[in-house]
GROMACS .gro file of C-alpha atoms in nm:
model
  257
    1MET     CA    1  -0.006   0.012   0.012
    2ASP     CA    2   0.287   0.254   0.065
    3GLY     CA    3   0.445   0.216  -0.302
    4ILE     CA    4   0.031   0.299  -0.422
    5LYS     CA    5  -0.001   0.588  -0.192
    6ARG     CA    6   0.361   0.732  -0.310
    7LEU     CA    7   0.310   0.706  -0.686
    8LEU     CA    8  -0.040   0.867  -0.662
    9CYS     CA    9   0.127   1.153  -0.451
   10LEU     CA   10   0.352   1.226  -0.760
   11ALA     CA   11   0.107   1.189  -1.065
   12ILE     CA   12  -0.173   1.385  -0.842
   13CYS     CA   13   0.115   1.660  -0.741
   14ALA     CA   14   0.176   1.674  -1.130
   15LEU     CA   15  -0.156   1.766  -1.226
   16VAL     CA   16  -0.203   2.101  -1.039
   17TRP     CA   17  -0.333   2.343  -1.271
   18THR     CA   18  -0.552   2.665  -1.191
   19PRO     CA   19  -0.921   2.662  -1.393
   20ALA     CA   20  -1.039   2.982  -1.506
   21PHE     CA   21  -1.351   3.094  -1.468
   22GLY     CA   22  -1.609   3.315  -1.686
   23ASP     CA   23  -1.903   3.513  -1.580
   24ALA     CA   24  -2.230   3.600  -1.723
   25SER     CA   25  -2.313   3.965  -1.822
   26ASP     CA   26  -2.706   3.869  -1.756
   27SER     CA   27  -2.791   4.102  -1.421
   28GLU     CA   28  -3.109   3.871  -1.392
   29SER     CA   29  -2.934   3.555  -1.403
   30ARG     CA   30  -2.805   3.355  -1.153
   31THR     CA   31  -2.457   3.354  -1.022
   32TYR     CA   32  -2.357   3.021  -0.863
   33ALA     CA   33  -2.032   2.978  -0.657
   34VAL     CA   34  -1.879   2.646  -0.664
   35LEU     CA   35  -1.671   2.493  -0.368
   36SER     CA   36  -1.573   2.140  -0.340
   37LEU     CA   37  -1.455   1.966  -0.004
   38ILE     CA   38  -1.365   1.632  -0.152
   39GLY     CA   39  -1.020   1.655  -0.286
   40ASP     CA   40  -0.784   1.665   0.057
   41LYS     CA   41  -0.730   1.284   0.048
   42ILE     CA   42  -0.765   0.994  -0.157
   43ASN     CA   43  -0.920   0.665   0.021
   44ILE     CA   44  -0.746   0.340  -0.097
   45VAL     CA   45  -0.958   0.032   0.037
   46CYS     CA   46  -0.812  -0.344   0.007
   47HIS     CA   47  -1.076  -0.612  -0.023
   48GLU     CA   48  -1.017  -0.871   0.271
   49SER     CA   49  -1.276  -1.204   0.174
   50THR     CA   50  -1.461  -1.279   0.519
   51THR     CA   51  -1.739  -1.558   0.590
   52GLY     CA   52  -2.029  -1.551   0.833
   53SER     CA   53  -2.024  -1.188   0.913
   54ASN     CA   54  -2.174  -0.868   0.786
   55MET     CA   55  -1.924  -0.657   0.982
   56ASP     CA   56  -1.667  -0.453   0.712
   57ARG     CA   57  -1.334  -0.607   0.755
   58ASN     CA   58  -1.163  -0.470   0.414
   59ARG     CA   59  -0.818  -0.240   0.466
   60GLN     CA   60  -0.852   0.115   0.463
   61GLY     CA   61  -0.595   0.370   0.412
   62SER     CA   62  -0.544   0.705   0.261
   63LEU     CA   63  -0.323   0.924   0.099
   64ALA     CA   64  -0.312   1.286   0.195
   65VAL     CA   65  -0.346   1.549  -0.086
   66ASP     CA   66  -0.131   1.865  -0.075
   67ASN     CA   67  -0.276   2.041  -0.353
   68ARG     CA   68  -0.642   2.099  -0.532
   69ALA     CA   69  -0.583   1.913  -0.823
   70LEU     CA   70  -0.884   1.704  -0.716
   71ASP     CA   71  -1.089   1.975  -0.626
   72ASN     CA   72  -1.028   2.200  -0.898
   73THR     CA   73  -1.146   1.898  -1.114
   74ALA     CA   74  -1.454   1.888  -0.945
   75VAL     CA   75  -1.543   2.290  -0.953
   76LEU     CA   76  -1.453   2.278  -1.347
   77ALA     CA   77  -1.681   2.014  -1.411
   78ALA     CA   78  -1.995   2.183  -1.210
   79ILE     CA   79  -1.908   2.507  -1.363
   80ASN     CA   80  -1.917   2.303  -1.702
   81ALA     CA   81  -2.212   2.147  -1.598
   82ILE     CA   82  -2.400   2.452  -1.503
   83LYS     CA   83  -2.297   2.656  -1.824
   84ARG     CA   84  -2.492   2.379  -2.029
   85LEU     CA   85  -2.796   2.349  -1.839
   86ASP     CA   86  -2.839   2.699  -1.765
   87ALA     CA   87  -2.630   2.934  -2.079
   88HIS     CA   88  -2.761   3.267  -1.877
   89ALA     CA   89  -2.579   3.147  -1.539
   90ALA     CA   90  -2.278   3.338  -1.388
   91THR     CA   91  -2.031   3.130  -1.225
   92VAL     CA   92  -1.734   3.180  -0.959
   93GLY     CA   93  -1.517   2.851  -0.833
   94LEU     CA   94  -1.427   2.895  -0.478
   95SER     CA   95  -1.135   2.694  -0.273
   96SER     CA   96  -1.064   2.649   0.108
   97SER     CA   97  -0.783   2.537   0.280
   98ASN     CA   98  -0.961   2.528   0.600
   99ALA     CA   99  -0.863   2.173   0.707
  100THR     CA  100  -1.171   2.237   1.003
  101LEU     CA  101  -1.415   2.249   0.688
  102TYR     CA  102  -1.302   1.942   0.530
  103GLU     CA  103  -1.309   1.759   0.858
  104LEU     CA  104  -1.683   1.846   0.932
  105GLN     CA  105  -1.847   1.888   0.582
  106ASN     CA  106  -2.099   1.634   0.705
  107GLU     CA  107  -2.215   1.823   0.975
  108LEU     CA  108  -2.180   2.191   0.824
  109PHE     CA  109  -2.555   2.262   0.818
  110GLU     CA  110  -2.631   2.077   1.188
  111PRO     CA  111  -2.726   2.310   1.454
  112GLN     CA  112  -2.403   2.326   1.679
  113ALA     CA  113  -2.195   2.563   1.732
  114ARG     CA  114  -1.870   2.479   1.552
  115SER     CA  115  -2.094   2.373   1.254
  116VAL     CA  116  -2.276   2.743   1.268
  117ALA     CA  117  -1.922   2.938   1.247
  118LEU     CA  118  -1.831   2.744   0.961
  119LEU     CA  119  -2.147   2.790   0.818
  120ALA     CA  120  -2.111   3.200   0.876
  121GLY     CA  121  -1.780   3.187   0.782
  122LEU     CA  122  -1.868   3.046   0.449
  123LYS     CA  123  -2.187   3.254   0.381
  124GLU     CA  124  -1.943   3.568   0.397
  125LEU     CA  125  -1.732   3.428   0.134
  126VAL     CA  126  -1.998   3.325  -0.081
  127GLN     CA  127  -2.190   3.651  -0.043
  128SER     CA  128  -1.857   3.891  -0.096
  129GLN     CA  129  -1.864   3.688  -0.477
  130ASN     CA  130  -2.221   3.831  -0.500
  131ALA     CA  131  -2.352   3.500  -0.594
  132THR     CA  132  -2.722   3.389  -0.536
  133HIS     CA  133  -2.625   3.028  -0.481
  134LEU     CA  134  -2.401   2.805  -0.363
  135VAL     CA  135  -2.319   2.441  -0.512
  136LEU     CA  136  -2.121   2.242  -0.245
  137ILE     CA  137  -1.969   1.896  -0.357
  138THR     CA  138  -1.885   1.710  -0.057
  139LYS     CA  139  -1.827   1.309   0.028
  140HIS     CA  140  -2.074   1.103   0.044
  141ARG     CA  141  -2.060   0.734   0.195
  142GLY     CA  142  -2.242   0.425   0.084
  143ASP     CA  143  -2.221   0.042   0.012
  144ALA     CA  144  -1.934  -0.038  -0.226
  145LEU     CA  145  -2.073  -0.162  -0.578
  146LEU     CA  146  -1.794  -0.141  -0.798
  147ARG     CA  147  -1.943  -0.154  -1.152
  148LEU     CA  148  -1.859  -0.495  -1.367
  149LEU     CA  149  -1.983  -0.511  -1.748
  150LYS     CA  150  -2.339  -0.681  -1.633
  151SER     CA  151  -2.338  -0.606  -1.233
  152TYR     CA  152  -2.185  -0.474  -0.962
  153THR     CA  153  -1.920  -0.607  -0.717
  154GLY     CA  154  -1.785  -0.490  -0.374
  155SER     CA  155  -1.812  -0.494   0.040
  156GLY     CA  156  -1.809  -0.271   0.295
  157LYS     CA  157  -1.860   0.097   0.278
  158ILE     CA  158  -1.657   0.351   0.042
  159GLU     CA  159  -1.620   0.742   0.049
  160GLY     CA  160  -1.546   1.029  -0.153
  161VAL     CA  161  -1.289   0.960  -0.433
  162GLY     CA  162  -1.013   0.696  -0.391
  163PHE     CA  163  -0.953   0.287  -0.504
  164TYR     CA  164  -1.123  -0.019  -0.448
  165MET     CA  165  -0.863  -0.341  -0.480
  166ASP     CA  166  -0.960  -0.730  -0.493
  167ALA     CA  167  -0.685  -0.951  -0.570
  168ASP     CA  168  -0.924  -1.253  -0.532
  169LEU     CA  169  -1.214  -1.171  -0.806
  170ARG     CA  170  -1.163  -1.395  -1.136
  171THR     CA  171  -1.201  -1.102  -1.376
  172LYS     CA  172  -1.174  -1.024  -1.747
  173ARG     CA  173  -1.030  -0.729  -2.031
  174THR     CA  174  -1.344  -0.649  -2.195
  175ASP     CA  175  -1.103  -0.565  -2.512
  176THR     CA  176  -0.842  -0.912  -2.537
  177TYR     CA  177  -1.066  -1.113  -2.294
  178ALA     CA  178  -0.799  -1.216  -2.146
  179THR     CA  179  -0.843  -1.353  -1.754
  180GLY     CA  180  -0.691  -1.237  -1.427
  181GLN     CA  181  -0.752  -1.284  -1.072
  182GLY     CA  182  -0.849  -0.921  -0.932
  183PHE     CA  183  -0.919  -0.586  -1.027
  184LEU     CA  184  -0.837  -0.216  -0.921
  185ALA     CA  185  -1.133   0.026  -0.925
  186PRO     CA  186  -1.128   0.429  -0.916
  187PHE     CA  187  -1.445   0.565  -0.747
  188ALA     CA  188  -1.601   0.887  -0.677
  189TYR     CA  189  -1.863   0.926  -0.431
  190ILE     CA  190  -1.978   1.209  -0.395
  191LYS     CA  191  -2.302   1.448  -0.277
  192LEU     CA  192  -2.413   1.810  -0.461
  193THR     CA  193  -2.604   2.049  -0.244
  194LEU     CA  194  -2.750   2.376  -0.362
  195VAL     CA  195  -2.796   2.660  -0.105
  196ASP     CA  196  -2.975   2.978  -0.083
  197ALA     CA  197  -2.660   3.232  -0.059
  198LYS     CA  198  -2.881   3.459   0.146
  199THR     CA  199  -3.005   3.187   0.396
  200MET     CA  200  -2.761   2.933   0.344
  201GLY     CA  201  -3.022   2.703   0.394
  202ILE     CA  202  -3.036   2.400   0.146
  203ILE     CA  203  -3.276   2.406  -0.129
  204ARG     CA  204  -3.195   2.018  -0.312
  205GLU     CA  205  -2.925   1.806  -0.290
  206GLN     CA  206  -2.828   1.477  -0.463
  207THR     CA  207  -2.576   1.182  -0.410
  208VAL     CA  208  -2.409   1.032  -0.694
  209GLU     CA  209  -2.176   0.675  -0.738
  210GLU     CA  210  -1.953   0.672  -1.011
  211THR     CA  211  -1.725   0.354  -1.041
  212THR     CA  212  -1.543   0.118  -1.306
  213THR     CA  213  -1.377  -0.177  -1.256
  214LEU     CA  214  -1.036  -0.274  -1.422
  215SER     CA  215  -0.919  -0.656  -1.450
  216THR     CA  216  -0.533  -0.732  -1.283
  217ALA     CA  217  -0.507  -0.921  -1.671
  218ARG     CA  218  -0.390  -0.544  -1.769
  219ALA     CA  219  -0.119  -0.578  -1.536
  220GLU     CA  220   0.191  -0.657  -1.729
  221GLY     CA  221   0.357  -0.938  -1.534
  222SER     CA  222   0.217  -0.845  -1.227
  223LEU     CA  223  -0.100  -0.993  -1.005
  224ASN     CA  224  -0.118  -0.692  -0.837
  225PRO     CA  225  -0.427  -0.451  -0.891
  226ALA     CA  226  -0.239  -0.122  -0.766
  227ASP     CA  227  -0.043  -0.230  -1.090
  228VAL     CA  228  -0.332  -0.199  -1.341
  229LEU     CA  229  -0.294   0.185  -1.404
  230THR     CA  230   0.022   0.420  -1.430
  231PRO     CA  231   0.048   0.678  -1.159
  232VAL     CA  232  -0.039   0.916  -1.420
  233GLN     CA  233  -0.295   0.676  -1.524
  234LYS     CA  234  -0.456   0.649  -1.190
  235ALA     CA  235  -0.444   1.046  -1.128
  236ALA     CA  236  -0.664   1.074  -1.471
  237ALA     CA  237  -0.913   0.792  -1.368
  238LEU     CA  238  -1.012   0.990  -1.051
  239GLN     CA  239  -1.111   1.248  -1.280
  240THR     CA  240  -1.285   1.096  -1.518
  241MET     CA  241  -1.463   0.928  -1.205
  242ILE     CA  242  -1.537   1.303  -1.044
  243ARG     CA  243  -1.649   1.435  -1.424
  244LYS     CA  244  -1.867   1.186  -1.495
  245ALA     CA  245  -2.044   1.179  -1.133
  246ILE     CA  246  -2.100   1.557  -1.122
  247ALA     CA  247  -2.220   1.576  -1.488
  248ARG     CA  248  -2.503   1.321  -1.395
  249ALA     CA  249  -2.613   1.459  -1.057
  250MET     CA  250  -2.613   1.790  -1.165
  251PRO     CA  251  -2.978   1.831  -1.344
  252GLU     CA  252  -3.136   1.704  -1.050
  253VAL     CA  253  -2.929   1.952  -0.808
  254LEU     CA  254  -3.025   2.239  -1.021
  255GLY     CA  255  -3.384   2.104  -1.089
  256ILE     CA  256  -3.356   2.127  -1.480
  257LYS     CA  257  -3.482   1.782  -1.579
   0.00000   0.00000   0.00000
């Protein structure tokens, strides 16, 4: 696991960029501020075979991400989706280095002192951009449902963005039909919340789960699921999962069918 963490760190660091955001001139249109809180770490889940128990016995680990590459991907994906759905909307991308905001993201709208203070600070930031709405992108935790060709597999829970690895399940490449034992599965488990910028009340929210599985048959000369993709490919796979998840959820979040 240490090897994959080190390689992922190098790959993510190489993908740091600063997106450019456009503004609409229509004064009557909505202005969406977009903030992502999913990119502070990459979760790594290693499947452990168990019998006779419903407990999640998977090995869980994480890789801290010191840059905003994944959050930038999420923000830009949301802005692109908003522009496709509402051509007159103005958008502004936000970022935060507040570790507490990341830590308490699932408690942000709860009536407790620390959450109220965080939400007040976020409200000030959003309103300073003259936004009418906030699109908040946070982590979602749910059952591991990794997409195979015609079904799903997985056990336990996964959250946010990361990789699920299984070294036991017999799998097959969809292109060459070569077989392997195990798979690597990039995933993005995300929640999108639409917030009224004046009241900071929740208008609408939607969870979305995006996964794919890649057979160890793709790992040349290796039986390790971690070797299915190169470090750069791993980083790109996570970005793809994020983009797909956000594009799929945004129509429901904005209330545009």
